[in-house]
Amino acid sequence: MTTPTPRSRWMRAFAAAEADRVLALAGRLAAEHSATHRSAPRAGLALLRLRESVMLDTFYLGEIPVTTARVALLAPDGGQVEGGSVVMDDDVEFAAALAVLDGVLAHGLSGSAEVRGLLDEGQAEIDRTARLRAAMLSRTKVDFSLMAEAGDDDRA
Amino acid sequence: MSYVAVRGGAEAIAQSNRLLDALRALGGDSAPIEIDAIERQMPILHGRVLSEGGLYHPTLAALALKQSLGDPLEAAFMLRAYRSTQPRLATMPPHETSGMRLIRRISAAFKDIPGGQMLGPTPDYLQRLFRFDLIEEEPQTFRDIARGWLGNLPDAALPTSFPKVVDALRGEGLLPQAEPCDGEPFDITRAPLVFPVPRSASLATMARGETGGLLALAYSNMRGYGDVHPTVGELRVGYLPIELPHPVTGELIEAGEVLMTECEIIAMYEDTGTGDKPVFTLGYGACFGHNEVKAIAMAILDRSMQASLAHGPRNPSEDPEFVLLHVDGIESMGFCTHYKMPHYITFQSDLDRLRTTQSKHQAREKETSDAR
């Protein structure tokens, strides 16, 4: 049994899923739950603040594109619940779609199972990328002991 | 003959712009370069544009390279121009690079570093011999390269984050102790550099500095106009997770990741004359993309500029004003290429002065000649 992806990682997982399917599902669920924008989606930039590791000062490495969206969804009891998104992209439509998916899944609204399925697909893609990166490291790991056994001079 | 700007260049400029675009397609039947191909097949050049443009937007960086016919300075300029049109939505909390998802990690200080050394993708061990088979590469052969390398990926993801070499050295008391500083860093996109500037301004300026500019100044230090004598404590390439607050809950969530290069150099200890325990000194470099030359050069310059705090600059690479005002590619390119623009009036002035001076010179020579 796999551990459910925590909400703090939903955005990256949704973004890793197939974009067309994300937009299609979000569009359908937005209509089903009468989604409205709590605030207009906004695209812009954010300063990336980095803590350097030698003196532990912070500085700005540069900027990244950021889009945020916040939607209200109609709950079964007639009340409203909220969903939100923040993505490293400048696609307002996509950010709004993720906000709908976030709200549906976070509040267990109808359609949650489909959203969970999409989330799992995105997470599977992230896992595949992680395995690829791990392979980059493991296959190029330097075995200094073998060099020493072979009589090479490793004292350079 | 007139030296005053006149009308008449508009059509020539329009045609020149069209010609520049047509150059991409003239004289061949090749397909247009796809944005994705630039990003994936020229990642080093692409990363350079990301870092020198100061904006991590992979799609626009690739588009900028396509539009600029492969000129990294022009491409970085486009990113800077674009960023200046965008609103700022957020400033992030400090991100720690210890959480980077690495694809490369080496140390020149120790062979046995915690977690081991992984070469990752590097040209370091290539012999710089041509592979002529790439001139006419078949699409199937191209796809097979990736398939052949991938083979059987491990079932479970192995760790890609590792402890830092400098932390181990600090634990042994060989490096200066440091406390996290959470003061507001200098924002070079909003305020001009007025010297002296804080270290955060230096690091930010160099992080988006031009690779060749940083290298030239760091190289001057390496060759003898300085005495950093660096050892690369650790060089890392990997993906830094980007965390931003969720718009509803406020909880920090992962919004994406950026590819970056980071370098920590260890330099010789200095007798401070204060009676403190001698420890190694350090320098730090980092930038967007995979650019090891830039990260190492930046770390050397960081260390060399710190040296000037103790005794003033002894050479150009120790002088923050000299370094920081000359490493920005957009600024230096702009100043250099502005000389191509019409200077008809100023040159007319130069001509007038020269002719006047020549007349005076001629008159003096005549006087001398007449006196004889």
Coordinates of C-alpha atoms in Angstrom, one line a residue:
Chain A
M1 CA 0.0 0.0 0.0
T2 CA 1.4 3.3 -1.0
T3 CA 1.4 6.4 1.2
P4 CA -1.0 9.1 0.1
T5 CA 0.8 12.1 -1.4
P6 CA 0.6 14.9 1.2
R7 CA -1.1 18.2 0.2
S8 CA 2.2 20.0 0.3
R9 CA 3.2 17.9 -2.8
W10 CA -0.1 18.0 -4.7
M11 CA 0.9 20.9 -6.9
R12 CA 4.1 19.3 -8.2
A13 CA 2.2 16.0 -8.8
F14 CA -0.7 17.7 -10.6
A15 CA 1.8 19.6 -12.7
A16 CA 3.6 16.4 -13.6
A17 CA 0.3 14.8 -14.9
E18 CA -0.8 15.1 -18.5
A19 CA -1.9 18.8 -18.8
D20 CA -4.8 18.1 -21.2
R21 CA -6.3 15.7 -18.8
V22 CA -5.8 18.0 -15.8
L23 CA -7.6 20.8 -17.7
A24 CA -10.4 18.5 -18.8
L25 CA -11.1 17.1 -15.4
A26 CA -10.9 20.5 -13.7
G27 CA -13.2 22.0 -16.2
R28 CA -15.9 19.3 -15.5
L29 CA -15.5 19.6 -11.8
A30 CA -15.6 23.4 -11.8
A31 CA -19.0 23.2 -13.5
E32 CA -20.2 20.5 -11.2
H33 CA -19.2 22.4 -8.1
S34 CA -20.1 25.9 -9.4
A35 CA -16.5 27.1 -9.0
T36 CA -16.0 30.8 -8.7
H37 CA -12.7 32.8 -8.4
R38 CA -12.2 33.9 -4.8
S39 CA -9.6 36.2 -6.2
A40 CA -8.5 36.6 -9.8
P41 CA -5.7 34.3 -10.8
R42 CA -2.4 36.2 -10.9
A43 CA 0.7 35.5 -12.9
G44 CA 4.0 37.2 -12.0
L45 CA 7.4 36.6 -10.5
A46 CA 8.8 35.6 -7.2
L47 CA 12.3 36.3 -5.9
L48 CA 14.2 33.1 -5.0
R49 CA 15.9 33.6 -1.7
L50 CA 18.8 31.2 -1.1
R51 CA 20.8 30.5 2.1
E52 CA 24.3 30.0 1.0
S53 CA 26.1 27.3 2.8
V54 CA 29.5 28.8 3.8
M55 CA 28.5 31.8 6.0
L56 CA 24.8 31.1 6.1
D57 CA 23.9 34.5 4.6
T58 CA 20.9 34.8 2.4
F59 CA 20.8 36.3 -1.1
Y60 CA 18.5 36.4 -4.2
L61 CA 19.6 33.8 -6.8
G62 CA 17.1 35.2 -9.3
E63 CA 13.5 35.2 -10.1
I64 CA 11.0 32.5 -11.0
P65 CA 7.6 32.7 -12.7
V66 CA 4.7 32.1 -10.3
T67 CA 1.0 31.9 -10.8
T68 CA -1.5 31.7 -8.0
A69 CA -5.2 31.0 -8.0
R70 CA -7.9 30.7 -5.3
V71 CA -11.4 29.3 -6.0
A72 CA -14.6 28.7 -4.0
L73 CA -16.5 25.5 -4.6
L74 CA -20.1 24.7 -3.6
A75 CA -20.2 22.0 -1.0
P76 CA -23.0 19.4 -0.6
D77 CA -24.3 21.2 2.4
G78 CA -24.8 24.4 0.4
G79 CA -21.8 26.1 2.0
Q80 CA -18.6 27.0 0.3
V81 CA -15.1 25.5 0.5
E82 CA -11.9 26.8 -1.0
G83 CA -9.1 25.4 -3.2
G84 CA -5.9 27.1 -4.1
S85 CA -2.8 26.7 -6.2
V86 CA 0.6 28.1 -6.7
V87 CA 2.7 26.9 -9.6
M88 CA 6.0 27.7 -11.1
D89 CA 4.5 28.7 -14.4
D90 CA 2.8 31.7 -16.0
D91 CA -0.3 29.8 -17.2
V92 CA -3.3 31.3 -15.5
E93 CA -5.7 28.8 -16.9
F94 CA -3.6 25.9 -15.6
A95 CA -3.2 27.4 -12.1
A96 CA -7.0 27.9 -11.9
A97 CA -7.5 24.3 -12.9
L98 CA -5.2 23.1 -10.2
A99 CA -7.0 25.2 -7.6
V100 CA -10.2 23.4 -8.5
L101 CA -8.6 20.0 -8.2
D102 CA -7.0 21.1 -4.9
G103 CA -10.3 22.1 -3.5
V104 CA -12.2 19.0 -4.6
L105 CA -9.6 16.7 -3.2
A106 CA -9.0 18.6 0.1
H107 CA -12.7 18.6 0.9
G108 CA -13.6 15.2 -0.4
L109 CA -16.1 16.5 -2.9
S110 CA -17.6 14.3 -5.6
G111 CA -14.9 13.6 -8.2
S112 CA -12.2 13.2 -5.5
A113 CA -11.5 9.6 -6.7
E114 CA -10.7 10.9 -10.2
V115 CA -8.6 13.7 -8.9
R116 CA -6.8 11.2 -6.7
G117 CA -6.1 9.0 -9.8
L118 CA -4.6 12.0 -11.6
L119 CA -2.5 12.8 -8.6
D120 CA -1.2 9.3 -8.5
E121 CA -0.3 9.4 -12.1
G122 CA 1.6 12.6 -11.6
Q123 CA 3.3 11.2 -8.5
A124 CA 4.3 8.1 -10.5
E125 CA 5.9 10.4 -13.1
I126 CA 7.8 12.2 -10.3
D127 CA 8.9 8.8 -8.9
R128 CA 10.2 7.8 -12.3
T129 CA 12.2 11.0 -12.6
A130 CA 13.6 10.4 -9.1
R131 CA 14.7 6.9 -10.1
L132 CA 16.3 8.3 -13.2
R133 CA 18.2 10.9 -11.2
A134 CA 19.2 8.2 -8.6
A135 CA 20.5 6.1 -11.5
M136 CA 22.6 9.1 -12.7
L137 CA 24.3 9.2 -9.3
S138 CA 24.6 5.4 -8.7
R139 CA 26.0 4.6 -12.1
T140 CA 28.6 7.4 -12.0
K141 CA 29.6 6.9 -8.3
V142 CA 33.4 6.8 -8.1
D143 CA 34.8 3.7 -6.4
F144 CA 38.1 5.0 -5.1
S145 CA 38.9 1.7 -3.3
L146 CA 39.0 -0.2 -6.6
M147 CA 41.4 2.4 -7.9
A148 CA 43.7 1.8 -4.9
E149 CA 43.5 -1.9 -5.3
A150 CA 44.5 -1.6 -8.9
G151 CA 47.6 0.2 -7.9
D152 CA 46.6 3.6 -9.3
D153 CA 47.9 6.7 -7.7
D154 CA 44.9 8.4 -6.1
R155 CA 46.9 10.9 -4.1
A156 CA 46.7 13.7 -6.7
Chain B
M1 CA 28.7 66.4 -46.1
S2 CA 26.4 66.3 -43.1
Y3 CA 27.1 64.7 -39.8
V4 CA 23.6 65.3 -38.5
A5 CA 21.1 62.4 -38.2
V6 CA 18.5 62.5 -41.0
R7 CA 15.4 60.6 -41.7
G8 CA 15.4 57.7 -44.1
G9 CA 16.5 54.6 -42.1
A10 CA 13.1 53.2 -41.3
E11 CA 12.7 51.0 -44.4
A12 CA 16.3 49.8 -44.1
I13 CA 15.7 48.9 -40.4
A14 CA 12.5 47.0 -41.3
Q15 CA 14.2 45.1 -44.0
S16 CA 17.2 44.3 -41.8
N17 CA 14.8 42.9 -39.2
R18 CA 13.1 40.7 -41.8
L19 CA 16.5 39.6 -43.1
L20 CA 17.7 38.6 -39.7
D21 CA 14.6 36.4 -39.3
A22 CA 15.0 35.1 -42.9
L23 CA 18.6 34.0 -42.1
R24 CA 17.1 31.2 -40.0
A25 CA 15.4 29.7 -43.1
L26 CA 17.6 30.8 -46.0
G27 CA 19.8 28.4 -47.9
G28 CA 18.7 25.1 -46.6
D29 CA 15.8 22.8 -46.1
S30 CA 16.2 22.0 -42.4
A31 CA 13.2 22.0 -40.1
P32 CA 12.8 24.8 -37.6
I33 CA 14.4 24.1 -34.2
E34 CA 11.9 23.1 -31.7
I35 CA 11.9 24.9 -28.3
D36 CA 12.0 21.6 -26.6
A37 CA 15.0 20.5 -28.6
I38 CA 16.9 23.7 -27.5
E39 CA 16.1 23.0 -23.9
R40 CA 17.0 19.3 -23.9
Q41 CA 19.8 19.2 -26.4
M42 CA 21.6 22.4 -25.5
P43 CA 21.1 22.4 -21.7
I44 CA 24.4 24.1 -21.0
L45 CA 23.8 27.0 -23.3
H46 CA 20.1 27.1 -22.1
G47 CA 21.2 27.2 -18.5
R48 CA 23.6 30.0 -19.2
V49 CA 20.7 32.1 -20.5
L50 CA 18.6 31.2 -17.5
S51 CA 21.2 32.4 -15.1
E52 CA 22.4 35.5 -16.9
G53 CA 18.8 36.5 -17.6
G54 CA 18.1 36.1 -13.9
L55 CA 14.8 34.4 -14.6
Y56 CA 14.2 30.7 -14.3
H57 CA 11.7 30.3 -17.2
P58 CA 13.0 27.4 -19.3
T59 CA 10.5 27.8 -22.1
L60 CA 11.2 31.5 -22.6
A61 CA 14.9 31.0 -22.3
A62 CA 14.8 28.5 -25.2
L63 CA 12.6 30.8 -27.2
A64 CA 15.0 33.6 -26.6
L65 CA 17.8 31.5 -27.9
K66 CA 15.8 30.7 -31.0
Q67 CA 14.9 34.3 -31.6
S68 CA 18.4 35.6 -31.0
L69 CA 19.9 33.0 -33.4
G70 CA 21.8 31.4 -30.5
D71 CA 23.4 34.6 -29.0
P72 CA 23.3 34.0 -25.2
L73 CA 23.8 37.7 -24.4
E74 CA 20.9 38.8 -26.6
A75 CA 18.8 35.9 -25.2
A76 CA 19.5 36.8 -21.6
F77 CA 18.7 40.4 -22.5
M78 CA 15.2 39.2 -23.7
L79 CA 14.6 37.4 -20.4
R80 CA 15.6 40.6 -18.5
A81 CA 13.3 42.7 -20.7
Y82 CA 10.4 40.3 -20.1
R83 CA 10.9 40.1 -16.4
S84 CA 10.8 43.9 -16.2
T85 CA 7.2 43.7 -17.4
Q86 CA 6.0 41.3 -14.8
P87 CA 4.6 42.1 -11.4
R88 CA 6.3 40.7 -8.3
L89 CA 4.0 38.4 -6.4
A90 CA 6.2 37.0 -3.7
T91 CA 9.5 36.9 -2.0
M92 CA 10.2 33.4 -0.8
P93 CA 11.5 32.2 2.6
P94 CA 15.2 31.2 2.5
H95 CA 15.7 28.0 0.6
E96 CA 18.4 25.6 1.9
T97 CA 20.5 23.9 -0.8
S98 CA 21.0 20.8 1.5
G99 CA 17.7 19.7 0.1
M100 CA 18.8 19.7 -3.6
R101 CA 18.0 16.6 -5.6
L102 CA 21.5 16.0 -7.0
I103 CA 22.6 14.6 -10.3
R104 CA 26.3 15.4 -9.8
R105 CA 28.4 15.9 -6.7
I106 CA 32.2 16.0 -6.5
S107 CA 34.9 17.2 -4.1
A108 CA 38.5 18.0 -4.8
A109 CA 39.3 18.2 -1.1
F110 CA 38.6 14.6 -0.1
K111 CA 38.0 11.4 -2.0
D112 CA 35.8 10.0 0.7
I113 CA 33.0 12.4 1.3
P114 CA 29.8 11.4 3.1
G115 CA 27.6 9.7 0.6
G116 CA 30.4 9.4 -2.0
Q117 CA 31.4 11.2 -5.2
M118 CA 29.1 11.0 -8.2
L119 CA 30.3 12.3 -11.5
G120 CA 26.9 12.6 -13.1
P121 CA 26.8 14.1 -16.6
T122 CA 30.2 15.9 -17.2
P123 CA 32.5 16.6 -20.2
D124 CA 35.5 16.5 -17.8
Y125 CA 36.8 13.1 -19.0
L126 CA 36.1 13.6 -22.7
Q127 CA 39.1 13.8 -25.1
R128 CA 37.6 16.6 -27.1
L129 CA 37.7 14.5 -30.3
F130 CA 35.0 14.9 -32.9
R131 CA 32.2 12.4 -33.2
F132 CA 31.6 12.7 -36.9
D133 CA 28.7 10.3 -36.8
L134 CA 26.7 13.0 -35.1
I135 CA 26.8 15.1 -38.3
E136 CA 24.1 12.9 -39.8
E137 CA 22.3 11.4 -36.8
E138 CA 19.3 9.2 -37.5
P139 CA 16.3 9.8 -35.3
Q140 CA 16.1 6.2 -34.4
T141 CA 19.7 6.1 -33.4
F142 CA 19.1 9.2 -31.4
R143 CA 16.2 7.7 -29.5
D144 CA 18.2 4.5 -28.9
I145 CA 20.9 6.5 -27.0
A146 CA 18.4 7.2 -24.2
R147 CA 16.8 3.8 -24.3
G148 CA 20.3 2.2 -24.0
W149 CA 21.3 4.3 -21.1
L150 CA 18.0 3.9 -19.2
G151 CA 18.1 0.1 -19.3
N152 CA 16.5 -1.1 -16.1
L153 CA 16.0 1.8 -13.7
P154 CA 16.1 0.8 -10.0
D155 CA 12.7 -0.1 -8.6
A156 CA 12.9 2.3 -5.6
A157 CA 14.2 5.8 -5.7
L158 CA 17.6 6.0 -4.0
P159 CA 18.5 9.1 -2.0
T160 CA 19.6 12.1 -4.1
S161 CA 20.2 14.5 -1.2
F162 CA 23.4 14.3 0.8
P163 CA 25.1 16.1 3.7
K164 CA 27.5 18.9 2.8
V165 CA 31.3 18.6 3.0
V166 CA 31.6 22.0 4.6
D167 CA 29.3 21.0 7.4
A168 CA 31.7 18.1 8.2
L169 CA 34.7 20.4 8.2
R170 CA 32.9 22.9 10.3
G171 CA 32.1 20.2 12.8
E172 CA 35.8 19.5 13.1
G173 CA 36.5 23.1 13.9
L174 CA 38.4 23.7 10.6
L175 CA 36.0 26.4 9.3
P176 CA 34.7 29.6 10.8
Q177 CA 31.5 29.0 12.8
A178 CA 28.5 30.7 11.2
E179 CA 25.1 31.7 12.4
P180 CA 22.1 31.9 10.0
C181 CA 21.5 35.5 9.0
D182 CA 17.9 36.2 8.2
G183 CA 18.3 39.9 7.4
E184 CA 16.6 41.1 4.2
P185 CA 19.0 40.6 1.3
F186 CA 19.9 43.3 -1.1
D187 CA 17.6 43.3 -4.2
I188 CA 19.7 44.2 -7.2
T189 CA 16.6 44.4 -9.4
R190 CA 15.2 47.3 -7.4
A191 CA 18.2 49.2 -6.1
P192 CA 21.4 50.4 -7.7
L193 CA 24.8 49.2 -6.4
V194 CA 26.2 52.0 -4.2
F195 CA 29.5 51.0 -2.7
P196 CA 30.2 49.5 -0.3
V197 CA 27.5 46.9 -0.8
P198 CA 26.5 44.0 1.4
R199 CA 27.6 40.5 0.5
S200 CA 24.1 39.6 -0.6
A201 CA 24.3 42.2 -3.3
S202 CA 27.7 40.8 -4.5
L203 CA 26.3 37.2 -4.6
A204 CA 23.1 38.3 -6.4
T205 CA 25.1 40.3 -9.0
M206 CA 27.4 37.5 -9.7
A207 CA 24.6 34.9 -9.8
R208 CA 23.3 36.7 -12.9
G209 CA 26.7 37.8 -14.1
E210 CA 28.1 36.8 -17.5
T211 CA 30.1 33.6 -17.4
G212 CA 33.0 34.9 -19.4
G213 CA 33.2 38.1 -17.3
L214 CA 33.3 36.2 -14.0
L215 CA 35.8 33.8 -15.4
A216 CA 38.2 36.5 -16.7
L217 CA 38.3 38.2 -13.3
A218 CA 38.6 35.0 -11.3
Y219 CA 41.3 33.8 -13.7
S220 CA 43.3 36.9 -13.0
N221 CA 43.2 35.9 -9.3
M222 CA 44.2 32.3 -10.1
R223 CA 47.2 33.4 -12.3
G224 CA 48.7 35.6 -9.6
Y225 CA 46.8 38.9 -9.3
G226 CA 45.4 37.5 -6.1
D227 CA 46.0 34.7 -3.6
V228 CA 42.8 32.7 -3.1
H229 CA 44.4 29.3 -4.0
P230 CA 41.1 27.6 -3.9
T231 CA 40.2 24.0 -3.3
V232 CA 36.8 22.9 -4.4
G233 CA 35.2 21.6 -1.2
E234 CA 32.1 20.5 -3.0
L235 CA 30.6 21.1 -6.4
R236 CA 26.9 20.1 -6.8
V237 CA 24.5 20.1 -9.7
G238 CA 20.8 19.3 -9.0
Y239 CA 17.3 20.4 -8.6
L240 CA 16.3 22.7 -5.7
P241 CA 12.6 22.3 -4.6
I242 CA 10.8 25.6 -4.6
E243 CA 8.4 26.1 -1.7
L244 CA 5.7 28.8 -1.7
P245 CA 2.8 29.4 0.7
H246 CA -0.5 27.7 -0.3
P247 CA -3.0 30.5 -1.1
V248 CA -5.6 29.0 1.2
T249 CA -3.8 27.3 4.1
G250 CA -0.6 29.3 4.1
E251 CA 1.4 26.1 4.5
L252 CA 4.6 25.9 2.4
I253 CA 4.0 23.6 -0.6
E254 CA 6.3 22.5 -3.4
A255 CA 5.5 24.6 -6.5
G256 CA 8.3 23.2 -8.7
E257 CA 12.0 22.9 -8.8
V258 CA 15.0 24.7 -10.4
L259 CA 18.1 23.2 -11.8
M260 CA 21.1 24.9 -10.3
T261 CA 24.9 24.6 -9.8
E262 CA 26.5 25.3 -6.4
C263 CA 30.2 25.5 -5.5
E264 CA 31.9 25.9 -2.1
I265 CA 35.6 26.7 -2.2
I266 CA 38.0 26.3 0.7
A267 CA 40.9 28.8 0.7
M268 CA 44.0 29.1 2.9
Y269 CA 43.7 30.4 6.4
E270 CA 44.9 33.8 7.3
D271 CA 46.5 35.1 10.4
T272 CA 43.9 37.7 11.5
G273 CA 46.2 39.1 14.2
T274 CA 43.4 38.8 16.7
G275 CA 44.5 35.8 18.5
D276 CA 41.6 33.7 17.2
K277 CA 42.0 30.1 16.3
P278 CA 43.2 29.9 12.6
V279 CA 40.6 28.4 10.3
F280 CA 40.2 28.0 6.6
T281 CA 38.4 30.7 4.7
L282 CA 35.5 30.0 2.3
G283 CA 33.9 31.3 -0.9
Y284 CA 30.5 30.5 -2.4
G285 CA 29.1 30.4 -5.9
A286 CA 25.7 29.4 -7.3
C287 CA 23.6 30.0 -10.4
F288 CA 20.6 28.7 -12.3
G289 CA 21.3 25.9 -14.7
H290 CA 24.4 23.6 -15.1
N291 CA 27.3 26.0 -15.2
E292 CA 30.3 24.8 -13.3
V293 CA 32.8 27.4 -14.6
K294 CA 30.5 30.2 -13.4
A295 CA 29.9 28.7 -10.0
I296 CA 33.6 28.1 -9.3
A297 CA 34.6 31.5 -10.7
M298 CA 31.9 33.2 -8.5
A299 CA 33.1 31.3 -5.4
I300 CA 36.7 32.5 -6.0
L301 CA 35.6 36.1 -6.5
D302 CA 33.4 35.9 -3.4
R303 CA 36.4 34.9 -1.4
S304 CA 38.7 37.4 -3.0
M305 CA 36.3 40.3 -2.3
Q306 CA 36.0 39.2 1.3
A307 CA 39.8 39.6 1.6
S308 CA 39.4 43.2 0.8
L309 CA 37.4 43.7 3.9
A310 CA 40.4 43.1 6.0
H311 CA 43.0 45.2 4.2
G312 CA 41.4 46.9 1.2
P313 CA 41.7 45.7 -2.4
R314 CA 45.2 44.7 -3.5
N315 CA 44.2 43.7 -7.0
P316 CA 41.2 44.1 -9.3
S317 CA 39.6 40.8 -8.3
E318 CA 39.5 41.9 -4.7
D319 CA 37.8 45.2 -5.5
P320 CA 34.0 44.8 -5.3
E321 CA 33.4 47.9 -7.3
F322 CA 35.7 46.7 -10.1
V323 CA 34.2 43.2 -10.1
L324 CA 30.6 43.9 -9.7
L325 CA 30.4 46.7 -12.1
H326 CA 32.0 44.7 -14.9
V327 CA 30.5 41.2 -14.8
D328 CA 27.0 41.9 -16.0
G329 CA 26.7 40.7 -19.5
I330 CA 23.6 42.8 -20.4
E331 CA 25.2 46.0 -19.2
S332 CA 28.6 45.4 -20.7
M333 CA 27.1 44.2 -24.0
G334 CA 24.9 47.2 -24.1
F335 CA 27.8 49.6 -23.5
C336 CA 30.0 47.8 -26.1
T337 CA 27.4 47.7 -28.8
H338 CA 26.1 51.2 -28.3
Y339 CA 29.3 52.3 -30.1
K340 CA 27.6 51.0 -33.3
M341 CA 24.9 53.5 -33.0
P342 CA 25.1 56.9 -34.7
H343 CA 27.6 59.2 -33.0
Y344 CA 27.5 61.8 -35.8
I345 CA 27.3 64.8 -33.5
T346 CA 30.0 63.7 -31.1
F347 CA 32.3 62.7 -33.9
Q348 CA 31.7 66.0 -35.7
S349 CA 32.9 67.6 -32.5
D350 CA 36.0 65.4 -32.5
L351 CA 36.7 66.4 -36.1
D352 CA 36.3 70.1 -35.3
R353 CA 38.8 69.8 -32.4
L354 CA 41.3 67.8 -34.5
R355 CA 41.1 70.3 -37.4
T356 CA 41.6 73.2 -35.0
T357 CA 44.5 71.5 -33.3
Q358 CA 46.0 70.7 -36.7
S359 CA 45.6 74.3 -37.8
K360 CA 47.4 75.5 -34.6
H361 CA 50.1 72.9 -35.1
Q362 CA 50.6 74.0 -38.7
A363 CA 50.8 77.6 -37.6
R364 CA 53.4 76.8 -35.0
E365 CA 55.5 74.9 -37.6
K366 CA 55.2 77.8 -40.0
E367 CA 56.4 80.2 -37.2
T368 CA 59.3 77.9 -36.4
S369 CA 60.2 77.6 -40.0
D370 CA 60.0 81.4 -40.6
A371 CA 62.1 82.0 -37.5
R372 CA 64.9 80.0 -39.1

